[in-house]
Amino acid sequence: AQSVTQPDIHITVSEGASLELRCNYSYGATPYLFWYVQSPGQGLQLLLKYFSGDTLVQGIKGFEAEFKRSQSSFNLRKPSVHWSDAAEYFCAVGGGSNYKLTFGKGTLLTVNP
Amino acid sequence: SQTIHQWPATLVQPVGSPLSLECTVEGTSNPNLYWYRQAAGRGLQLLFYSVGIGQISSEVPQNLSASRPQDRQFILSSKKLLLSDSGFYLCASDIPGYTFGSGTRLTVV
């Protein structure tokens, strides 16, 4: 069965600092991996996804993520955080013909001025 | 580009009342469609998915059902709501990327 672990429930960073959100997955084949962001009361916005190819994936809003098969990880990074990045971030894994996604429980990001 | 419409945005319903949430997709054809639920303080749980008209797969036993009467329409229903059905319901489509609608906040009182 596929699963996703986001070890950090809540992270606080200062504006301008770098950010790394951790994601570890379990999947029996080559996974499709996603990062989403959710602002309070809103739906999920796709930041980036990995299907195949280059293991360093660039996304929107200056985010990137690196797929490391040996570590079963897909960590999200941003070199300089902005106050508007404060939100909840979800990592997800899926694949196969029906393309079902399994989500982590999310990491809440707080940005201090 | 693809757009997913969900309505209503917010809904307050009494226990035992029926439910119908609608999701429609624009800008694509023959997508796989999904209903997820997000309970307070928890991640997203897949409830149903559909690979085509009339084809529904249920992921968890529950008080809800789903239907897909048209290629780009996906409906979530219940005959009698329970308190535990409260949550944030999100529809998603897998084409061209895995895109979500803006969600429906359901409160059962």
Tab-separated table of C-alpha atoms in Angstrom:
chain	number	residue	atom	x	y	z
A	1	ALA	CA	0.000	0.000	0.000
A	2	GLN	CA	1.173	3.485	-0.745
A	3	SER	CA	1.764	5.999	2.032
A	4	VAL	CA	3.229	9.440	2.630
A	5	THR	CA	4.887	10.793	5.745
A	6	GLN	CA	5.393	14.465	6.399
A	7	PRO	CA	7.415	14.425	9.631
A	8	ASP	CA	6.944	18.088	10.479
A	9	ILE	CA	3.439	19.101	11.534
A	10	HIS	CA	4.336	22.780	11.965
A	11	ILE	CA	7.359	24.802	10.841
A	12	THR	CA	8.108	28.436	11.603
A	13	VAL	CA	10.629	30.411	9.573
A	14	SER	CA	11.557	34.057	9.255
A	15	GLU	CA	10.788	35.928	6.088
A	16	GLY	CA	13.767	35.708	3.753
A	17	ALA	CA	15.058	32.488	5.273
A	18	SER	CA	15.366	29.281	3.310
A	19	LEU	CA	12.801	26.528	3.624
A	20	GLU	CA	12.786	22.759	3.315
A	21	LEU	CA	9.670	20.678	3.889
A	22	ARG	CA	10.225	16.965	4.189
A	23	CYS	CA	8.258	14.223	2.495
A	24	ASN	CA	8.904	10.480	2.566
A	25	TYR	CA	6.814	8.038	0.602
A	26	SER	CA	6.196	4.347	0.220
A	27	TYR	CA	5.153	3.068	-3.185
A	28	GLY	CA	5.630	-0.230	-4.947
A	29	ALA	CA	6.566	1.091	-8.361
A	30	THR	CA	7.849	4.292	-9.893
A	31	PRO	CA	5.809	6.959	-8.144
A	32	TYR	CA	4.181	10.116	-9.317
A	33	LEU	CA	4.883	12.745	-6.669
A	34	PHE	CA	3.162	16.031	-5.983
A	35	TRP	CA	3.332	19.036	-3.708
A	36	TYR	CA	0.234	21.137	-3.064
A	37	VAL	CA	-0.365	24.290	-1.068
A	38	GLN	CA	-3.612	25.146	0.706
A	39	SER	CA	-4.543	28.504	2.174
A	40	PRO	CA	-7.244	28.541	4.890
A	41	GLY	CA	-10.672	27.681	3.500
A	42	GLN	CA	-9.337	27.202	-0.004
A	43	GLY	CA	-8.798	24.287	-2.329
A	44	LEU	CA	-5.420	22.798	-3.172
A	45	GLN	CA	-3.075	24.474	-5.594
A	46	LEU	CA	-0.500	22.345	-7.369
A	47	LEU	CA	3.047	23.619	-6.780
A	48	LEU	CA	4.934	20.995	-8.743
A	49	LYS	CA	4.912	17.353	-9.746
A	50	TYR	CA	7.370	14.646	-10.661
A	51	PHE	CA	6.543	11.908	-13.166
A	52	SER	CA	9.908	10.999	-14.647
A	53	GLY	CA	13.138	12.493	-15.962
A	54	ASP	CA	15.132	15.159	-14.176
A	55	THR	CA	14.907	14.518	-10.448
A	56	LEU	CA	15.038	18.224	-9.614
A	57	VAL	CA	11.640	19.700	-10.383
A	58	GLN	CA	10.875	23.392	-10.635
A	59	GLY	CA	7.437	24.633	-9.662
A	60	ILE	CA	5.470	27.798	-9.273
A	61	LYS	CA	6.151	30.573	-6.750
A	62	GLY	CA	9.884	29.796	-6.667
A	63	PHE	CA	9.531	26.308	-5.192
A	64	GLU	CA	11.515	23.275	-6.214
A	65	ALA	CA	11.642	19.657	-5.099
A	66	GLU	CA	14.133	16.854	-5.513
A	67	PHE	CA	13.191	13.216	-6.006
A	68	LYS	CA	15.629	10.882	-4.273
A	69	ARG	CA	14.700	7.300	-4.997
A	70	SER	CA	17.325	5.849	-2.645
A	71	GLN	CA	15.838	7.791	0.264
A	72	SER	CA	12.194	7.557	-0.860
A	73	SER	CA	12.007	11.296	-0.421
A	74	PHE	CA	10.605	14.267	-2.294
A	75	ASN	CA	11.503	17.318	-0.217
A	76	LEU	CA	10.210	20.773	-1.102
A	77	ARG	CA	12.568	23.751	-0.986
A	78	LYS	CA	12.516	27.484	-1.432
A	79	PRO	CA	15.622	29.657	-1.079
A	80	SER	CA	13.873	32.704	0.370
A	81	VAL	CA	10.456	32.556	1.983
A	82	HIS	CA	7.898	35.350	1.599
A	83	TRP	CA	5.152	36.147	4.085
A	84	SER	CA	2.587	35.081	1.471
A	85	ASP	CA	3.991	31.537	1.579
A	86	ALA	CA	2.350	30.954	4.955
A	87	ALA	CA	-0.089	28.090	4.338
A	88	GLU	CA	-0.401	24.338	4.684
A	89	TYR	CA	1.636	22.136	2.378
A	90	PHE	CA	0.723	18.625	1.316
A	91	CYS	CA	2.863	15.978	-0.316
A	92	ALA	CA	1.137	13.228	-2.288
A	93	VAL	CA	2.099	10.028	-4.099
A	94	GLY	CA	0.225	8.117	-6.755
A	95	GLY	CA	0.438	6.216	-9.986
A	96	GLY	CA	-1.029	3.385	-11.976
A	97	SER	CA	-3.873	3.570	-14.443
A	98	ASN	CA	-6.407	4.889	-11.960
A	99	TYR	CA	-3.998	7.475	-10.678
A	100	LYS	CA	-5.246	7.595	-7.077
A	101	LEU	CA	-3.315	9.887	-4.775
A	102	THR	CA	-2.374	9.296	-1.167
A	103	PHE	CA	-1.662	12.439	0.830
A	104	GLY	CA	0.472	13.186	3.819
A	105	LYS	CA	-1.139	14.908	6.783
A	106	GLY	CA	0.396	18.219	5.832
A	107	THR	CA	2.909	20.708	7.204
A	108	LEU	CA	1.686	24.075	8.411
A	109	LEU	CA	4.130	26.840	7.568
A	110	THR	CA	4.212	30.038	9.618
A	111	VAL	CA	6.339	32.936	8.383
A	112	ASN	CA	7.552	35.502	10.902
A	113	PRO	CA	8.209	39.074	9.721
B	1	SER	CA	-6.893	25.192	-19.623
B	2	GLN	CA	-8.751	22.917	-17.285
B	3	THR	CA	-11.184	24.290	-14.718
B	4	ILE	CA	-13.037	22.393	-12.022
B	5	HIS	CA	-16.252	23.888	-10.700
B	6	GLN	CA	-17.678	22.847	-7.366
B	7	TRP	CA	-20.824	24.066	-5.679
B	8	PRO	CA	-21.988	25.092	-3.276
B	9	ALA	CA	-18.942	26.554	-1.535
B	10	THR	CA	-20.502	26.250	1.904
B	11	LEU	CA	-23.353	24.112	3.159
B	12	VAL	CA	-24.961	23.607	6.558
B	13	GLN	CA	-27.307	20.656	6.740
B	14	PRO	CA	-29.209	18.964	9.571
B	15	VAL	CA	-28.541	15.375	10.530
B	16	GLY	CA	-30.687	13.016	8.494
B	17	SER	CA	-31.101	15.348	5.535
B	18	PRO	CA	-30.008	14.424	1.987
B	19	LEU	CA	-26.917	15.750	0.254
B	20	SER	CA	-25.918	16.466	-3.312
B	21	LEU	CA	-22.600	18.062	-4.218
B	22	GLU	CA	-21.781	18.667	-7.837
B	23	CYS	CA	-18.479	18.872	-9.646
B	24	THR	CA	-18.066	19.756	-13.312
B	25	VAL	CA	-14.883	19.898	-15.359
B	26	GLU	CA	-14.146	22.167	-18.292
B	27	GLY	CA	-11.352	22.067	-20.793
B	28	THR	CA	-10.774	18.343	-20.983
B	29	SER	CA	-12.513	15.134	-21.972
B	30	ASN	CA	-12.562	11.640	-20.515
B	31	PRO	CA	-10.767	12.550	-17.293
B	32	ASN	CA	-10.502	10.380	-14.224
B	33	LEU	CA	-12.465	12.162	-11.516
B	34	TYR	CA	-12.080	11.954	-7.741
B	35	TRP	CA	-13.849	12.954	-4.544
B	36	TYR	CA	-11.674	13.626	-1.505
B	37	ARG	CA	-12.639	14.619	2.003
B	38	GLN	CA	-10.521	16.662	4.352
B	39	ALA	CA	-11.553	16.467	8.006
B	40	ALA	CA	-10.396	19.125	10.449
B	41	GLY	CA	-6.706	18.711	11.275
B	42	ARG	CA	-6.250	15.766	8.953
B	43	GLY	CA	-4.987	15.125	5.476
B	44	LEU	CA	-7.077	14.268	2.477
B	45	GLN	CA	-8.828	10.956	2.164
B	46	LEU	CA	-9.917	9.568	-1.188
B	47	LEU	CA	-13.608	8.663	-1.103
B	48	PHE	CA	-14.489	7.765	-4.701
B	49	TYR	CA	-12.959	7.770	-8.123
B	50	SER	CA	-14.370	7.335	-11.590
B	51	VAL	CA	-12.616	6.352	-14.806
B	52	GLY	CA	-15.688	6.942	-17.000
B	53	ILE	CA	-19.431	7.518	-17.208
B	54	GLY	CA	-21.297	5.279	-14.780
B	55	GLN	CA	-18.056	3.791	-13.400
B	56	ILE	CA	-17.567	4.433	-9.690
B	57	SER	CA	-15.084	2.915	-7.287
B	58	SER	CA	-15.418	3.411	-3.559
B	59	GLU	CA	-12.330	3.595	-1.425
B	60	VAL	CA	-13.847	3.536	2.053
B	61	PRO	CA	-17.120	2.226	3.465
B	62	GLN	CA	-19.279	5.156	4.383
B	63	ASN	CA	-22.590	6.900	4.289
B	64	LEU	CA	-21.926	8.558	0.935
B	65	SER	CA	-22.307	7.567	-2.700
B	66	ALA	CA	-21.109	8.983	-5.996
B	67	SER	CA	-22.365	9.054	-9.544
B	68	ARG	CA	-21.022	10.132	-12.916
B	69	PRO	CA	-23.941	10.790	-15.252
B	70	GLN	CA	-21.849	12.657	-17.842
B	71	ASP	CA	-18.199	12.616	-18.850
B	72	ARG	CA	-17.409	15.867	-17.071
B	73	GLN	CA	-19.868	15.681	-14.180
B	74	PHE	CA	-19.277	13.972	-10.852
B	75	ILE	CA	-21.833	14.016	-8.037
B	76	LEU	CA	-21.441	13.162	-4.370
B	77	SER	CA	-24.633	12.208	-2.541
B	78	SER	CA	-26.087	10.986	0.677
B	79	LYS	CA	-29.629	9.940	1.580
B	80	LYS	CA	-29.222	10.770	5.274
B	81	LEU	CA	-26.331	12.816	6.584
B	82	LEU	CA	-24.471	11.956	9.783
B	83	LEU	CA	-22.535	14.312	12.020
B	84	SER	CA	-19.356	12.514	10.953
B	85	ASP	CA	-19.956	13.560	7.335
B	86	SER	CA	-18.859	17.092	8.169
B	87	GLY	CA	-15.713	18.159	6.372
B	88	PHE	CA	-14.226	19.834	3.375
B	89	TYR	CA	-15.022	18.016	0.132
B	90	LEU	CA	-12.778	18.401	-2.857
B	91	CYS	CA	-13.245	17.219	-6.417
B	92	ALA	CA	-10.202	16.521	-8.579
B	93	SER	CA	-9.404	15.648	-12.168
B	94	ASP	CA	-6.249	13.974	-13.398
B	95	ILE	CA	-6.014	15.688	-16.790
B	96	PRO	CA	-3.746	17.453	-17.610
B	97	GLY	CA	-2.280	17.546	-14.123
B	98	TYR	CA	-3.947	16.541	-10.928
B	99	THR	CA	-6.134	19.606	-10.367
B	100	PHE	CA	-8.553	20.310	-7.538
B	101	GLY	CA	-11.685	22.372	-7.341
B	102	SER	CA	-12.156	25.031	-4.696
B	103	GLY	CA	-14.080	22.695	-2.403
B	104	THR	CA	-17.331	22.575	-0.437
B	105	ARG	CA	-17.313	23.102	3.302
B	106	LEU	CA	-20.074	20.854	4.724
B	107	THR	CA	-21.227	21.218	8.304
B	108	VAL	CA	-23.775	18.734	9.560
B	109	VAL	CA	-25.648	20.002	12.610
